[in-house]
Amino acid sequence: AELASGRQLGFDLVSLDCGIEPDTRALLTGRETVTPVKPIATFIARWRGLEQRFRALRRGSLVVVGGGAAGIELAIAAAERLLPLGGNVTLIEAGSHVLPATTAQAQRFAERALSQCGVRLVASTRIVERGSGVVISQRGESFAADEVLWASAASAPGWLARCSLDLDADGYVRVTPALQSPTAANVFAAGDAATVIGAPRPKAGVFAVRQGPLLARNLRAAARGDRLASWRPQREALALIAISAAQALAVRGAWCAVGPAWMRLKRWIDERFVASYRDLGAMPASRIAGPIRVRPRALTAVVPDLPCGGCGAKLGADLLARALARLPAQARRGVLAGIDAADDAAVLEPTVRPLVVTVDGFRAPVSDVGLFARLAVNHALSDAFAMGATPIGVLALVTVEHAVDALKERDLEQVLLGAAAALQAAAQQPLAIPLLGGHSAEGAELSLGFTVLAQVDGERWFAKGGLVAGQSLILTRALGSGALLAAAMRGQARSAWLSAALSTMIVPLRGAAGVFARCGAHGVTDVTGFGLLGHLAEMARASRVAVEVDVAGVPAYDGALDCLARGVASQLEPNNALVLRDFDLGGLHVSDPRLRLLVDPQTCGGLLAGVDEGEAAACVLALRAAGDARACIVGHVRARPPGAPIGRLLRRRPGREGGQR
């Protein structure tokens, strides 16, 4: 499978549940200036900006195109928010009535509700152009439109047409009642993206939701080589459409009704559905060992029951050669013999500057092999960046899971491509960071390690022992990745939390290290496995100073404090918490989530540095301008009296530097 970025992912089974897109093909001009209601994440961001503009101007015209259930709910909800701000809302429908697939009585109910909510309805009008501040119909009529929300008839995602799948006339994936493609047995599809052969149904969420359990069952069955079950859809479904803040319209076939009871039912159904994704039950402990990698029976049957150890566990030369052949070309600056040579070791040109050598690695915390490789590379490079050094090459130690050669080769290829992408992102152009070579083997689970070679820029390097009394402590990233990854392995992390954290974790620390160098930082470390306080304690001891941490000012990843409050934490946290014996806790209880955040082990954490107090505010601004949006002052360095603890935790918020948190 190839992503839009060009990255490729291998699969044994794939499930396409991508939904639908509003069909804007009727627009001849201005298609890029309308806001489709899907994907919902894009729409929500656009809506917030729209509402802010209406509030600032105290006027504005909103046009909603499409009189189906989505368009009606959207127009009524928008009117409730925008009319008090001086705005107006118009709903435009191409048919003669809204809800064209329902009865005349249901249409009258909906149209009366639109009128009562202050929404202007324009029927029998097809919009074909979007101009400056207007939309234009096929008859040449113009309607004022500062913003246009597009909720008209849906269409299949365009990329499906490029996938060599069996599609129906409208571009949706044709599937059997088992939700399986009739032409590709390892492809499944469900929901709005699919059309079930012999049982087509409207593109409605109720059918998609009811296909979910069967889809999950059949994916497991296909992975095991078992018999698939068939979907038996209901003929009609109950549709509940919000027509005001207190009432909903209920429609099922030729029957319809309206009233507050239906709104209560709709809210109960919607809230229960959302809660099923938000409030995840605890995963059994037996399944928390790591990402679950399904191996079809047909492919695992030939894997030895007792895989070899020692050099017998090496990956085959042919497998390794094919994976290496797919690596992008690498720059060879300073490399005399590298990964493309037949030698067993890399050879580099001599250097007169100090050489920094470090190594790091861990088992896979995520199931995406390429993403794991990017995390592992950034985690290993962070030690070099924390010392103010420029990486000049890395060596990889790769362990892929026991499997047949095709699967081992696929995992190795994803590791190498992910590592190459991370090295390219971390490079300081025109200097590259080549993958010099390494070793590959197979084992019980996927794990990666990287040895990093780096050169010190100039004559000095950052050291942990460089803190000086009177400095401010600056942290470049939020904390909490350990708790989030632990929650994800238990099936208890919201996808939005994890996605937001990972999008930060894959960013290299080169930019932050450069800012600290320009700001004259003394004493720098990366915040990784020992947590903020563990690494800070190392710095304080080496520098013979005391440190203060403003607990309330330490940033946390979204969801991290929630996980810690529920007792979800990394297995390393109890060991990290032993460092609390060296700190004055300032009245904080050891179970306080804010305190636990400070000892949470970090993967791809940020940098922590001491900067002169007079330069700290400007340094924070420079870090934020360079992309570290959560950079802030988290504490201070003080002189350490004899016998005093090395650290003190403050419960107050920072004072004059609080605006730089």
PDB file of C-alpha atoms in Angstrom, residues 547-660:
ATOM      1  CA  VAL A 547      17.521  23.144  41.351  1.00  0.00           C
ATOM      2  CA  GLU A 548      13.943  24.356  41.702  1.00  0.00           C
ATOM      3  CA  VAL A 549      11.126  23.061  39.482  1.00  0.00           C
ATOM      4  CA  ASP A 550       7.866  24.994  39.050  1.00  0.00           C
ATOM      5  CA  VAL A 551       5.605  21.956  38.873  1.00  0.00           C
ATOM      6  CA  ALA A 552       2.553  23.831  37.585  1.00  0.00           C
ATOM      7  CA  GLY A 553       4.581  25.238  34.688  1.00  0.00           C
ATOM      8  CA  VAL A 554       5.806  21.900  33.304  1.00  0.00           C
ATOM      9  CA  PRO A 555       3.922  21.159  30.047  1.00  0.00           C
ATOM     10  CA  ALA A 556       2.217  17.800  29.540  1.00  0.00           C
ATOM     11  CA  TYR A 557       1.111  16.057  26.375  1.00  0.00           C
ATOM     12  CA  ASP A 558      -2.654  16.003  25.956  1.00  0.00           C
ATOM     13  CA  GLY A 559      -4.045  13.044  27.873  1.00  0.00           C
ATOM     14  CA  ALA A 560      -0.878  12.296  29.836  1.00  0.00           C
ATOM     15  CA  LEU A 561      -2.155  13.618  33.169  1.00  0.00           C
ATOM     16  CA  ASP A 562      -5.456  11.821  32.601  1.00  0.00           C
ATOM     17  CA  CYS A 563      -3.605   8.519  32.129  1.00  0.00           C
ATOM     18  CA  LEU A 564      -1.433   9.074  35.187  1.00  0.00           C
ATOM     19  CA  ALA A 565      -4.466  10.004  37.311  1.00  0.00           C
ATOM     20  CA  ARG A 566      -6.045   6.664  36.341  1.00  0.00           C
ATOM     21  CA  GLY A 567      -2.907   4.776  37.357  1.00  0.00           C
ATOM     22  CA  VAL A 568      -1.764   4.026  33.791  1.00  0.00           C
ATOM     23  CA  ALA A 569       1.997   4.431  33.708  1.00  0.00           C
ATOM     24  CA  SER A 570       5.187   2.952  32.309  1.00  0.00           C
ATOM     25  CA  GLN A 571       6.778   0.031  34.148  1.00  0.00           C
ATOM     26  CA  LEU A 572       9.940   2.119  34.634  1.00  0.00           C
ATOM     27  CA  GLU A 573       8.125   4.866  36.547  1.00  0.00           C
ATOM     28  CA  PRO A 574       8.469   3.224  40.030  1.00  0.00           C
ATOM     29  CA  ASN A 575      12.247   3.022  39.576  1.00  0.00           C
ATOM     30  CA  ASN A 576      12.400   6.605  38.360  1.00  0.00           C
ATOM     31  CA  ALA A 577      10.359   7.715  41.380  1.00  0.00           C
ATOM     32  CA  LEU A 578      13.233   6.743  43.705  1.00  0.00           C
ATOM     33  CA  VAL A 579      14.866  10.058  42.755  1.00  0.00           C
ATOM     34  CA  LEU A 580      12.139  11.862  44.722  1.00  0.00           C
ATOM     35  CA  ARG A 581      14.119  11.056  47.893  1.00  0.00           C
ATOM     36  CA  ASP A 582      16.602  13.712  46.776  1.00  0.00           C
ATOM     37  CA  PHE A 583      13.950  16.433  46.393  1.00  0.00           C
ATOM     38  CA  ASP A 584      11.898  18.570  48.737  1.00  0.00           C
ATOM     39  CA  LEU A 585       8.414  17.765  47.376  1.00  0.00           C
ATOM     40  CA  GLY A 586       6.878  21.018  48.574  1.00  0.00           C
ATOM     41  CA  GLY A 587       3.852  19.266  50.055  1.00  0.00           C
ATOM     42  CA  LEU A 588       3.010  17.327  46.884  1.00  0.00           C
ATOM     43  CA  HIS A 589       1.831  13.756  47.428  1.00  0.00           C
ATOM     44  CA  VAL A 590       3.662  11.030  45.545  1.00  0.00           C
ATOM     45  CA  SER A 591       0.399  10.002  43.848  1.00  0.00           C
ATOM     46  CA  ASP A 592      -0.214  13.484  42.412  1.00  0.00           C
ATOM     47  CA  PRO A 593      -0.335  13.157  38.591  1.00  0.00           C
ATOM     48  CA  ARG A 594       1.717  16.346  38.263  1.00  0.00           C
ATOM     49  CA  LEU A 595       4.460  14.812  40.370  1.00  0.00           C
ATOM     50  CA  ARG A 596       4.295  11.486  38.550  1.00  0.00           C
ATOM     51  CA  LEU A 597       4.662  13.379  35.266  1.00  0.00           C
ATOM     52  CA  LEU A 598       8.110  14.533  36.393  1.00  0.00           C
ATOM     53  CA  VAL A 599       9.378  10.935  36.680  1.00  0.00           C
ATOM     54  CA  ASP A 600       7.580   9.589  33.601  1.00  0.00           C
ATOM     55  CA  PRO A 601      10.157   7.946  31.260  1.00  0.00           C
ATOM     56  CA  GLN A 602      10.263   9.748  27.935  1.00  0.00           C
ATOM     57  CA  THR A 603      10.751   8.372  24.449  1.00  0.00           C
ATOM     58  CA  CYS A 604      12.081  11.026  22.054  1.00  0.00           C
ATOM     59  CA  GLY A 605      11.850  13.612  24.805  1.00  0.00           C
ATOM     60  CA  GLY A 606      12.998  17.193  24.547  1.00  0.00           C
ATOM     61  CA  LEU A 607      16.135  19.002  25.669  1.00  0.00           C
ATOM     62  CA  LEU A 608      16.608  20.544  29.116  1.00  0.00           C
ATOM     63  CA  ALA A 609      19.174  23.332  29.511  1.00  0.00           C
ATOM     64  CA  GLY A 610      20.392  25.997  31.876  1.00  0.00           C
ATOM     65  CA  VAL A 611      20.365  29.508  30.379  1.00  0.00           C
ATOM     66  CA  ASP A 612      21.267  32.793  32.078  1.00  0.00           C
ATOM     67  CA  GLU A 613      18.104  34.320  33.529  1.00  0.00           C
ATOM     68  CA  GLY A 614      18.540  37.498  31.500  1.00  0.00           C
ATOM     69  CA  GLU A 615      18.580  35.491  28.256  1.00  0.00           C
ATOM     70  CA  ALA A 616      15.940  32.912  29.144  1.00  0.00           C
ATOM     71  CA  ALA A 617      12.822  34.691  27.861  1.00  0.00           C
ATOM     72  CA  ALA A 618      14.457  35.428  24.495  1.00  0.00           C
ATOM     73  CA  CYS A 619      15.708  31.839  24.302  1.00  0.00           C
ATOM     74  CA  VAL A 620      12.178  30.496  24.816  1.00  0.00           C
ATOM     75  CA  LEU A 621      10.866  32.738  22.034  1.00  0.00           C
ATOM     76  CA  ALA A 622      13.654  31.551  19.720  1.00  0.00           C
ATOM     77  CA  LEU A 623      12.830  27.920  20.490  1.00  0.00           C
ATOM     78  CA  ARG A 624       9.165  28.497  19.722  1.00  0.00           C
ATOM     79  CA  ALA A 625      10.039  30.275  16.472  1.00  0.00           C
ATOM     80  CA  ALA A 626      12.171  27.243  15.544  1.00  0.00           C
ATOM     81  CA  GLY A 627       9.180  24.903  15.998  1.00  0.00           C
ATOM     82  CA  ASP A 628       9.209  23.924  19.681  1.00  0.00           C
ATOM     83  CA  ALA A 629       5.792  25.360  20.517  1.00  0.00           C
ATOM     84  CA  ARG A 630       5.739  23.992  24.092  1.00  0.00           C
ATOM     85  CA  ALA A 631       9.193  25.293  25.071  1.00  0.00           C
ATOM     86  CA  CYS A 632       9.064  27.050  28.443  1.00  0.00           C
ATOM     87  CA  ILE A 633      10.906  27.933  31.628  1.00  0.00           C
ATOM     88  CA  VAL A 634      10.300  25.164  34.169  1.00  0.00           C
ATOM     89  CA  GLY A 635      12.597  26.142  37.007  1.00  0.00           C
ATOM     90  CA  HIS A 636      15.810  27.724  38.229  1.00  0.00           C
ATOM     91  CA  VAL A 637      19.319  26.853  39.370  1.00  0.00           C
ATOM     92  CA  ARG A 638      20.332  27.906  42.880  1.00  0.00           C
ATOM     93  CA  ALA A 639      23.416  27.588  45.052  1.00  0.00           C
ATOM     94  CA  ARG A 640      23.346  24.439  47.147  1.00  0.00           C
ATOM     95  CA  PRO A 641      24.010  24.866  50.874  1.00  0.00           C
ATOM     96  CA  PRO A 642      25.768  21.974  52.617  1.00  0.00           C
ATOM     97  CA  GLY A 643      23.346  19.201  53.541  1.00  0.00           C
ATOM     98  CA  ALA A 644      20.467  20.647  51.482  1.00  0.00           C
ATOM     99  CA  PRO A 645      18.524  18.451  49.039  1.00  0.00           C
ATOM    100  CA  ILE A 646      19.593  18.765  45.436  1.00  0.00           C
ATOM    101  CA  GLY A 647      16.145  19.890  44.362  1.00  0.00           C
ATOM    102  CA  ARG A 648      12.933  21.540  45.464  1.00  0.00           C
ATOM    103  CA  LEU A 649       9.505  21.341  43.846  1.00  0.00           C
ATOM    104  CA  LEU A 650       7.376  24.485  43.842  1.00  0.00           C
ATOM    105  CA  ARG A 651       3.588  24.244  43.540  1.00  0.00           C
ATOM    106  CA  ARG A 652       3.137  27.860  42.456  1.00  0.00           C
ATOM    107  CA  ARG A 653       3.156  28.998  38.868  1.00  0.00           C
ATOM    108  CA  PRO A 654       6.231  30.857  37.584  1.00  0.00           C
ATOM    109  CA  GLY A 655       6.245  34.597  38.188  1.00  0.00           C
ATOM    110  CA  ARG A 656       7.597  37.077  35.725  1.00  0.00           C
ATOM    111  CA  GLU A 657       8.534  34.418  33.177  1.00  0.00           C
ATOM    112  CA  GLY A 658       5.061  32.813  33.321  1.00  0.00           C
ATOM    113  CA  GLY A 659       4.171  34.283  29.950  1.00  0.00           C
ATOM    114  CA  GLN A 660       6.938  32.185  28.426  1.00  0.00           C
TER     115      GLN A 660
END
